[in-house]
Each structure stands twice: as structure tokens, then as C-alpha cells.
PDB file of C-alpha atoms in Angstrom:
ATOM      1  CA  UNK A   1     -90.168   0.922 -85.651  1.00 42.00           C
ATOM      2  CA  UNK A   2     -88.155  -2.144 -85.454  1.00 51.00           C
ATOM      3  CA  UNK A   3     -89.454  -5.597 -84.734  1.00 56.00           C
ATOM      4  CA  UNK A   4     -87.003  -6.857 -82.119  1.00 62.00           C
ATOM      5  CA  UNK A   5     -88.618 -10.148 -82.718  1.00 84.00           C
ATOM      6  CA  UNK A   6     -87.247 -10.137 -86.485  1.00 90.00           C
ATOM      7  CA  UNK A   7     -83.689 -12.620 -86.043  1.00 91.00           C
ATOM      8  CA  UNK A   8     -81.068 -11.570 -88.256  1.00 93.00           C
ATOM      9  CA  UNK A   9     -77.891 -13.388 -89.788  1.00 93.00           C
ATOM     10  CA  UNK A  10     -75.644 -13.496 -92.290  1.00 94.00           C
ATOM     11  CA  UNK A  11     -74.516 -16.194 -94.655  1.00 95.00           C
ATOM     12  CA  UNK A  12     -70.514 -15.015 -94.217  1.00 93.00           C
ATOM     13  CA  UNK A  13     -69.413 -13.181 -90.984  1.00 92.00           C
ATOM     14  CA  UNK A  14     -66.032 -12.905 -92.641  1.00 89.00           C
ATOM     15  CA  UNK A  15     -67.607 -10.385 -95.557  1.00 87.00           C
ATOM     16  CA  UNK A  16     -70.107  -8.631 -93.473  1.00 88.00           C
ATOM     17  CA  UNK A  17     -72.108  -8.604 -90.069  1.00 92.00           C
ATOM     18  CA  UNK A  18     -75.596  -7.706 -89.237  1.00 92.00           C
ATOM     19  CA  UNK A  19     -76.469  -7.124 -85.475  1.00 89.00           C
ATOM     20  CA  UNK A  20     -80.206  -6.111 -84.503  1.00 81.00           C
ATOM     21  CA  UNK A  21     -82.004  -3.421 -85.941  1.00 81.00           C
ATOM     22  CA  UNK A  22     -80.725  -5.100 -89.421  1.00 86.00           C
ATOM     23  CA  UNK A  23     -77.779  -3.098 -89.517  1.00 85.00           C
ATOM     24  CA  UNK A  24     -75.210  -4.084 -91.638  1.00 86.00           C
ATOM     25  CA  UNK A  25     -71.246  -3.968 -91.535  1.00 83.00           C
ATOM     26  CA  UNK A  26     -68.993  -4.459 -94.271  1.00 78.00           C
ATOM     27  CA  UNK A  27     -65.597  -6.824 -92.784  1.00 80.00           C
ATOM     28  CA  UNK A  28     -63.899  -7.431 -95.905  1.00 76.00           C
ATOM     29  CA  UNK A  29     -64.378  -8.109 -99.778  1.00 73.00           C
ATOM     30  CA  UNK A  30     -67.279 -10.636-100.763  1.00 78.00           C
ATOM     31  CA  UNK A  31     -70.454 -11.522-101.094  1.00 85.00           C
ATOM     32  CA  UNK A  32     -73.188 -12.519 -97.661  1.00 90.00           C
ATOM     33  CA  UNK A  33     -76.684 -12.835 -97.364  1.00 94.00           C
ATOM     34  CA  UNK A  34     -78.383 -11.177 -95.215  1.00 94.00           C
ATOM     35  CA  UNK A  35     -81.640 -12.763 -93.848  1.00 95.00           C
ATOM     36  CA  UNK A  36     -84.015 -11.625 -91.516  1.00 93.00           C
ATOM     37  CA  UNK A  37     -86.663 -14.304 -90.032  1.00 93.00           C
ATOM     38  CA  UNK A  38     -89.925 -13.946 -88.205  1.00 91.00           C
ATOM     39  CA  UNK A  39     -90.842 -16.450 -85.397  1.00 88.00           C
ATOM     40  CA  UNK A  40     -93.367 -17.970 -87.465  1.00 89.00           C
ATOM     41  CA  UNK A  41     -90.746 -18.642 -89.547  1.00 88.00           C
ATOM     42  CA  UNK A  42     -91.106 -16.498 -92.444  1.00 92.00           C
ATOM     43  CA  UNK A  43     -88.337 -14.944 -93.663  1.00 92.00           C
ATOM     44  CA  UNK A  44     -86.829 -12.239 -96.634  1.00 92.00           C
ATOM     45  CA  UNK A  45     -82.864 -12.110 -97.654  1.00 93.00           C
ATOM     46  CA  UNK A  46     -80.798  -9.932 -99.652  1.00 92.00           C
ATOM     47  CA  UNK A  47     -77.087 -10.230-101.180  1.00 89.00           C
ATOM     48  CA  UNK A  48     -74.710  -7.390 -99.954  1.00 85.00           C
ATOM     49  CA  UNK A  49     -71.590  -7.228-101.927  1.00 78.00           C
ATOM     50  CA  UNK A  50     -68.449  -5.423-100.363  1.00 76.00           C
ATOM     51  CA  UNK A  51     -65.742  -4.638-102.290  1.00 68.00           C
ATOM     52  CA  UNK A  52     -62.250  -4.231-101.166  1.00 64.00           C
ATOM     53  CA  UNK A  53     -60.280  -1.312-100.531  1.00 57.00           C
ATOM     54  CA  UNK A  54     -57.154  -2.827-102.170  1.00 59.00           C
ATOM     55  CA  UNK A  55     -56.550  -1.897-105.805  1.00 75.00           C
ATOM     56  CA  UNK A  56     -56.239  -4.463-108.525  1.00 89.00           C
ATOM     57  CA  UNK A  57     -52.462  -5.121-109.892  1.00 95.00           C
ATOM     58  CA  UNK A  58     -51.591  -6.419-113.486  1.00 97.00           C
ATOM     59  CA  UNK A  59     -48.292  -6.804-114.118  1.00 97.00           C
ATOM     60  CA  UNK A  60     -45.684  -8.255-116.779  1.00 98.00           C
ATOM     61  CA  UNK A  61     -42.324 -10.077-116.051  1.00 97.00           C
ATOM     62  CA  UNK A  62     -38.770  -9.081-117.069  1.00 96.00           C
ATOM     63  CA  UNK A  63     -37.425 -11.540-119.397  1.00 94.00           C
ATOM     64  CA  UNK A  64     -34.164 -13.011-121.177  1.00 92.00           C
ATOM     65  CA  UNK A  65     -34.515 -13.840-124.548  1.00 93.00           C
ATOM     66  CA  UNK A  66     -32.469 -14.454-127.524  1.00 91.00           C
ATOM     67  CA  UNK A  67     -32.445 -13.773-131.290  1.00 93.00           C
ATOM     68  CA  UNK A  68     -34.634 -15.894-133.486  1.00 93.00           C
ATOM     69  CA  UNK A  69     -36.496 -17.480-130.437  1.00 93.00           C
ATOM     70  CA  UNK A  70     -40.153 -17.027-129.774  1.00 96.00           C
ATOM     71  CA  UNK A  71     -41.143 -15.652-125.993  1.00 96.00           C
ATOM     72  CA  UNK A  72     -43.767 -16.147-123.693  1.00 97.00           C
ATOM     73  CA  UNK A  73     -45.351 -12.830-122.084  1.00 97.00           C
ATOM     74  CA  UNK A  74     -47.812 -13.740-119.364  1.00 97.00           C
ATOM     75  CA  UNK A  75     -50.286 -11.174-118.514  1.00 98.00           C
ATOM     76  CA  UNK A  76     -51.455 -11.290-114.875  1.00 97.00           C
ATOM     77  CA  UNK A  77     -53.914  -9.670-112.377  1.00 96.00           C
ATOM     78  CA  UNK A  78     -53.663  -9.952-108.711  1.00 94.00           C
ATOM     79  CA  UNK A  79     -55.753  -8.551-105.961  1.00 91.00           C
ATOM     80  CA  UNK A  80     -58.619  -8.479-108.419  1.00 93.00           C
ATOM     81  CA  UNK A  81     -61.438  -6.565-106.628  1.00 89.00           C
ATOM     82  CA  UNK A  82     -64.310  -7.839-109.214  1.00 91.00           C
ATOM     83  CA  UNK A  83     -63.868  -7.414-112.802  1.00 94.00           C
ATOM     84  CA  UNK A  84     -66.570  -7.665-115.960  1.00 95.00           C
ATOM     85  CA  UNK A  85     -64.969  -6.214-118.657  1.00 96.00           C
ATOM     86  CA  UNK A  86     -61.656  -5.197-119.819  1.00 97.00           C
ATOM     87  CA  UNK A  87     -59.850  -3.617-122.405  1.00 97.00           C
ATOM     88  CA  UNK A  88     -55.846  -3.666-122.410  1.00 97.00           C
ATOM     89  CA  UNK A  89     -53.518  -1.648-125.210  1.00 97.00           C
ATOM     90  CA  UNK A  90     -50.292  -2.930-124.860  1.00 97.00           C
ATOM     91  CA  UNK A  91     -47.899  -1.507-127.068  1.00 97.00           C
ATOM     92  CA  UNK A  92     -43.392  -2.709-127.571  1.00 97.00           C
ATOM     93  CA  UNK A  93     -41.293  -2.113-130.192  1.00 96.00           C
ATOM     94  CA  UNK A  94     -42.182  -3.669-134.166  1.00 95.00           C
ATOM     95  CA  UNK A  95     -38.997  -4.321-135.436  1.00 95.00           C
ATOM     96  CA  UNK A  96     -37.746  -6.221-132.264  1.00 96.00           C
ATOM     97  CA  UNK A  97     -40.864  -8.198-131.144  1.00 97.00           C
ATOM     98  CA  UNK A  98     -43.194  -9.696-133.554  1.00 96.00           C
ATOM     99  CA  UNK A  99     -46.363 -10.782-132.575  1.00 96.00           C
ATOM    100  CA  UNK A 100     -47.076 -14.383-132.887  1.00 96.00           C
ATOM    101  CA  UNK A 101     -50.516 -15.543-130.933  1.00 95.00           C
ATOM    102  CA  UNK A 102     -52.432 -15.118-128.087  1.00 95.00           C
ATOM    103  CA  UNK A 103     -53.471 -17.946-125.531  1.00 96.00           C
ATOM    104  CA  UNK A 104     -56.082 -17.330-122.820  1.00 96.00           C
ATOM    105  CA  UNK A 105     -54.849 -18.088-118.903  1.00 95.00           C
ATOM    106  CA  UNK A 106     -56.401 -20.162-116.468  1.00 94.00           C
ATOM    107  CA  UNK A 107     -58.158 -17.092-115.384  1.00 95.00           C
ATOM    108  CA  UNK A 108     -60.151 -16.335-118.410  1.00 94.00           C
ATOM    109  CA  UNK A 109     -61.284 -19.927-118.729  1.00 90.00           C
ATOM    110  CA  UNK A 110     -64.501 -19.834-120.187  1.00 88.00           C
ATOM    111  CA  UNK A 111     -64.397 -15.822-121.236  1.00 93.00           C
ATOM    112  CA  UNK A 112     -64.671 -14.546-124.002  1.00 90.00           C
ATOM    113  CA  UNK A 113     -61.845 -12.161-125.677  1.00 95.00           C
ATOM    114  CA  UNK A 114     -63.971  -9.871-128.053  1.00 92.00           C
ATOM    115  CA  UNK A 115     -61.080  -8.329-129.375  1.00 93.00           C
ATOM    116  CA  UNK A 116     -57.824  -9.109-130.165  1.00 94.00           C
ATOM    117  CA  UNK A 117     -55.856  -6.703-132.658  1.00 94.00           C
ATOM    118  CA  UNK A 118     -52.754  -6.260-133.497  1.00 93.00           C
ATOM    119  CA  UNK A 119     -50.919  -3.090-135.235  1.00 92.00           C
ATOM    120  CA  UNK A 120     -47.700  -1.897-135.823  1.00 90.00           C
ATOM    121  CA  UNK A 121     -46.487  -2.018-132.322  1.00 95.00           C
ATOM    122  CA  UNK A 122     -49.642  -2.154-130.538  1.00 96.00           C
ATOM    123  CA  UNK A 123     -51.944  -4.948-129.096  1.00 97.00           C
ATOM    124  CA  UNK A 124     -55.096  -3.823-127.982  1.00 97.00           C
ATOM    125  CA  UNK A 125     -57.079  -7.000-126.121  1.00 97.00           C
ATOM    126  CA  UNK A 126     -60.596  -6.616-124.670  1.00 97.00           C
ATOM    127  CA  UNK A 127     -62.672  -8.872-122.559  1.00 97.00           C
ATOM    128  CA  UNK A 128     -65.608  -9.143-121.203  1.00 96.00           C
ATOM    129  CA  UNK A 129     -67.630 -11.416-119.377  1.00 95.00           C
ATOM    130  CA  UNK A 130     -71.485 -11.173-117.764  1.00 93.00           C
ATOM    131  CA  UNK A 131     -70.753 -11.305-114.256  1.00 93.00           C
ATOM    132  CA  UNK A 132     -67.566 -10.112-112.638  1.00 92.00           C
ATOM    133  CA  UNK A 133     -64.955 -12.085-112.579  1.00 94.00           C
ATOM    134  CA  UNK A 134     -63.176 -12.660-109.126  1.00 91.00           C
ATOM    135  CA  UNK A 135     -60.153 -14.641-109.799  1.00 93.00           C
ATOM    136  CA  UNK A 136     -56.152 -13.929-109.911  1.00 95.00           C
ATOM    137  CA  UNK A 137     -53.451 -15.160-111.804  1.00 96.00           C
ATOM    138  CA  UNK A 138     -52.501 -15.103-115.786  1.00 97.00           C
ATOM    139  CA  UNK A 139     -55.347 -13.526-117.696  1.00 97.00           C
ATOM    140  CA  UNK A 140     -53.557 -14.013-120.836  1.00 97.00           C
ATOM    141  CA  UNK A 141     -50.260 -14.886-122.222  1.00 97.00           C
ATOM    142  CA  UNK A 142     -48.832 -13.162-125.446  1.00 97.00           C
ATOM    143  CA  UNK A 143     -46.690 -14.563-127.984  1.00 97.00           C
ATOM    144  CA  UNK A 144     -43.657 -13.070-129.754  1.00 97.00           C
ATOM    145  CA  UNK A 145     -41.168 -13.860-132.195  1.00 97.00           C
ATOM    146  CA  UNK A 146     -38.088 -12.259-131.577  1.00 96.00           C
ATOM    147  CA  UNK A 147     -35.974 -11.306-134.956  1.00 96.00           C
ATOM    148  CA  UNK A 148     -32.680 -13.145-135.799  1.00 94.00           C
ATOM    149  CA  UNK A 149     -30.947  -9.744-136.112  1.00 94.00           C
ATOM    150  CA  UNK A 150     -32.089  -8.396-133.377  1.00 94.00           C
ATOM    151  CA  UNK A 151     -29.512  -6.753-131.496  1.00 93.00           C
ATOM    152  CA  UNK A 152     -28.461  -8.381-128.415  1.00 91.00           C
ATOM    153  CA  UNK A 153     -27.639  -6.323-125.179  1.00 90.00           C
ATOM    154  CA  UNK A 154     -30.634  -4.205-125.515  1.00 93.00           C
ATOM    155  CA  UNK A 155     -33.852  -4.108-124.263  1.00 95.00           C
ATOM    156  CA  UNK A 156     -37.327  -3.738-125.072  1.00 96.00           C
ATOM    157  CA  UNK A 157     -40.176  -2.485-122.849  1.00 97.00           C
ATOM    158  CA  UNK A 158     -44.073  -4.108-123.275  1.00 97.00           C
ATOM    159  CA  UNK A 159     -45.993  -0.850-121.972  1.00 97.00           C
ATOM    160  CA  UNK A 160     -50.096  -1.441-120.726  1.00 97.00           C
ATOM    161  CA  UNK A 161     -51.967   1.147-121.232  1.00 96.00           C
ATOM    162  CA  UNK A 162     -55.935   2.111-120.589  1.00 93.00           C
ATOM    163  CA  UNK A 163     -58.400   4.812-121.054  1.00 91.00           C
ATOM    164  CA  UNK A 164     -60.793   6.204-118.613  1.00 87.00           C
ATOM    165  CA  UNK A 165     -63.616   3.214-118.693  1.00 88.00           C
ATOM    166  CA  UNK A 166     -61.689   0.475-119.900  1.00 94.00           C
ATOM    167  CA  UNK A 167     -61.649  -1.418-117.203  1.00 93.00           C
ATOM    168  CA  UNK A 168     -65.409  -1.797-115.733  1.00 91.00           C
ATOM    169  CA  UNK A 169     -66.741  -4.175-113.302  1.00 90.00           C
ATOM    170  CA  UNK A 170     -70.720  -5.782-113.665  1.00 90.00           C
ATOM    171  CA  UNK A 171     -72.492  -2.749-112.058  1.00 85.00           C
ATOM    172  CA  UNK A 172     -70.085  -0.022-114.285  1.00 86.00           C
ATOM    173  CA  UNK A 173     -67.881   0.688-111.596  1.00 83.00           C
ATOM    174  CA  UNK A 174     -64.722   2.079-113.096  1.00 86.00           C
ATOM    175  CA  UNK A 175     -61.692   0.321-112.013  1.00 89.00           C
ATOM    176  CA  UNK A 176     -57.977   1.331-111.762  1.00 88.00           C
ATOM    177  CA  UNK A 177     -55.325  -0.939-111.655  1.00 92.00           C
ATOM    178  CA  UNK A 178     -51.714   0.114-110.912  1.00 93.00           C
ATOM    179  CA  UNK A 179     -49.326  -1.606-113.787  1.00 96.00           C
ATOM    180  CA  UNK A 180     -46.133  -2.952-114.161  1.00 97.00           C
ATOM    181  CA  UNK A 181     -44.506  -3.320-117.295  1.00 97.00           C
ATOM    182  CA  UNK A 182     -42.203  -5.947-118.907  1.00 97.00           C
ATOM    183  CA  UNK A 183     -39.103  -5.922-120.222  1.00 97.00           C
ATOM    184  CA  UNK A 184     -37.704  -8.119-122.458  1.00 97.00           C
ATOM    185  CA  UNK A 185     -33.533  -8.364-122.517  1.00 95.00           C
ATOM    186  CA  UNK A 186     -32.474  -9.660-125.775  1.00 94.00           C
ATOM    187  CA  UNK A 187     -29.269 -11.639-124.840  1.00 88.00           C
ATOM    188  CA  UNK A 188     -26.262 -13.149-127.019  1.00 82.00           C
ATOM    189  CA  UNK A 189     -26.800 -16.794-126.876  1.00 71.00           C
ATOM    190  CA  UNK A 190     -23.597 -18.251-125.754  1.00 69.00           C
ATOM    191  CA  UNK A 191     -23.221 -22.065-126.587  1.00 72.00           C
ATOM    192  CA  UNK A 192     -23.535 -24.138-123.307  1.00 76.00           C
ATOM    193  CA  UNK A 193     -24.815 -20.944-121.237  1.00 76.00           C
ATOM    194  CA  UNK A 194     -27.500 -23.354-119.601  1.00 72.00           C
ATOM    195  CA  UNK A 195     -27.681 -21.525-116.935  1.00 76.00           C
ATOM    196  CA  UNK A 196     -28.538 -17.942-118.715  1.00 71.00           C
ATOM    197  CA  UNK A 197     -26.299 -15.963-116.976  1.00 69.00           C
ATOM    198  CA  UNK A 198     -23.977 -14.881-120.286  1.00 64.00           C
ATOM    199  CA  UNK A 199     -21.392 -16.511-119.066  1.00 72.00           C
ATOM    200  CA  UNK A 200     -19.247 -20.059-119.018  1.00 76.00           C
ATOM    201  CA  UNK A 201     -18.992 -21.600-115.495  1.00 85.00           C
ATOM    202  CA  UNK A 202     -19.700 -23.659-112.622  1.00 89.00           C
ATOM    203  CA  UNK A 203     -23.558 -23.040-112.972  1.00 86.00           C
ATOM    204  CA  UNK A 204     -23.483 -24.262-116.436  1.00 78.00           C
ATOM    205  CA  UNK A 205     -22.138 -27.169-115.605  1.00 84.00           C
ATOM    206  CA  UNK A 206     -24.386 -28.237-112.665  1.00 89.00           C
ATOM    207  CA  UNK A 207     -27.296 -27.535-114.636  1.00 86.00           C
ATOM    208  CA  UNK A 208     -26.118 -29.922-117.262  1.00 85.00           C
ATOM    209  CA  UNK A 209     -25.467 -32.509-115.063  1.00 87.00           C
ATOM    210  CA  UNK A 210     -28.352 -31.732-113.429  1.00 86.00           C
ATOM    211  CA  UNK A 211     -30.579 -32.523-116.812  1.00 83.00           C
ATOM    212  CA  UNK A 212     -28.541 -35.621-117.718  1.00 87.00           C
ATOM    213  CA  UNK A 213     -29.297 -37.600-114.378  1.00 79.00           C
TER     214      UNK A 213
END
């Protein structure tokens, strides 16, 4: 039986609830402790995680970029649900984009990237850290070079890719995020085409006057 002198609380009501009896309700993701207290004042907790519902994102931008320049691909993760480890293939085409460096995002501070290899067309990045990591933003940003022939007017797609258990959080969970690629449009650099548009005009010149004051 129950003592219905036991008091029960918990640490977050915003994560999860606990009404008499000790029974628990998951609210939304988090973490709460759960304590239950005697009138003499003893007392016994426990940590209840609850995950949310909503799937994790990571996703790539759609870029301009011109011959002989070198890009900037951030690599981002948004609604992260809890993650521990992580490993990434991200694959784009050779002869177009040339790898050139790898800088870890504000996320990832203090993480440590276990692998980072790179093949003909294919990165494959892995992570992993010993408790799950809970934050969002830019995991990672990748570096490329693009060539000075390449041909301009075309694009070129940076695909992610994962395998079943590649993405794990701290108690093996697997997790699946949905992706979006990026796309990098190589552009012909027109001189004084500040504004990026491929054309001469009005933009151009606001911009310019917009740098000079």
C-alpha cells in the first residue's frame, strides 16, 4: 500500500508531474527529479528523463559561390532530442568541391570528433561525446575549395547520409533525423555584382555605397 503521508514533488513541473501515489507524468522533453519525503523528514529522489516526440533536423544551406573561391558549409541540428554519438557521411561531387578543413561549431564545443575522413567525394565525420548532448545550432562547418574551372551555372548537391545506428543517444537509443541537403550554385562572378544577384543594377550600387559610408 501507499503511504499517503509520503509528500511528493518534482524539481521541473514543466518536464514532468507527480501527484500522490508517486505517479508520474511526462509534460514535455527534460530532465526532473522526483522526490518523495517522509514527515520526519527523510526523503529518496530519482531523475526521470522525457524525451520529446519531435524528431531531430540537420540540415545544410543552399549557397552561391564562385570559381576559385573557398566556401563555408555549416552543418546544423535543430530540435535535438538528446544526442551522444554521431556519425555523418556526407558525400558532393570531387572535381567541383575540394575539401579544405573542418572547424567544430559552437555546439560541439568541448566534443570530441573521432573521425574525420575524407575520400574521393565523401566525408564521413563521427562524434561522440559521454553524455548526450542537448544543444542546437552548427555542429560543424566544412570547408571547400571550389576549382577555377569549374563551370559556372551549375550546381552541386552536398548529400548526408547514415546507417542504421549511426546516430545513438547515451542510453543506445537509435535516433533518426530527417535531412536536408545543400546545394552549392557555382555562379559567374560578374565585376561589381556586390549584391550577388548576376546582374548590374540598382542593388549593386546601394550596397556599395552602403560599404563606403
Amino acid at each position: 500500500t501507499t503511504d499517503s503521508r509520503v509528500i511528493w514533488s518534482s524539481s521541473d513541473e514543466t518536464v514532468a508531474t507527480v501527484a500522490r501515489g508517486g505517479v508520474v507524468k511526462a509534460v514535455s522533453g527534460g530532465t526532473a527529479t522526483i522526490t518523495a519525503t517522509l514527515p520526519n523528514g527523510l526523503s529518496r529522489s530519482c531523475t526521470v528523463k522525457v524525451r520529446s516526440n519531435e524528431k531531430m533536423d540537420i540540415s545544410l544551406p543552399t549557397i552561391n559561390a564562385f570559381p576559385g573561391e573557398t566556401i563555408e558549409i555549416p552543418v546544423c541540428m535543430d530540435r535535438n532530442p538528446g544526442t551522444a554519438a554521431m556519425r555523418l557521411k556526407i558525400s558532393y561531387d570531387s572535381e567541383l568541391l575540394i575539401p579544405d578543413g573542418l572547424t567544430k561549431g559552437d555546439m560541439l564545443s568541448g566534443i570530441t570528433i573521432t573521425d574525420n575522413t575524407e575520400t574521393d567525394g565523401e566525408w564521413v565525420i563521427l562524434w561522440s561525446a559521454p553524455a548526450d548532448v542537448e544543444e542546437t545550432g552548427t555542429m560543424f562547418t566544412l570547408f571547400f575549395a571550389v576549382p577555377e574551372d569549374a563551370p559556372v551555372n551549375s550546381e552541386v548537391e552536398i548529400a548526408v547520409a547514415y546507417e542504421p545506428g549511426d546516430i545513438v543517444d547515451a542510453e543506445h537509443v537509435e535516433l533518426l533525423p530527417t535531412i536536408t541537403n545543400g546545394v552549392v550554385q557555382i555562379r559567374e562572378l560578374l565585376s561589381g555584382d556586390v549584391y550577388e544577384d548576376r546582374m548590374l543594377n540598382s542593388h549593386d550600387i546601394l550596397l556599395l555605397q552602403q560599404y563606403l559610408t
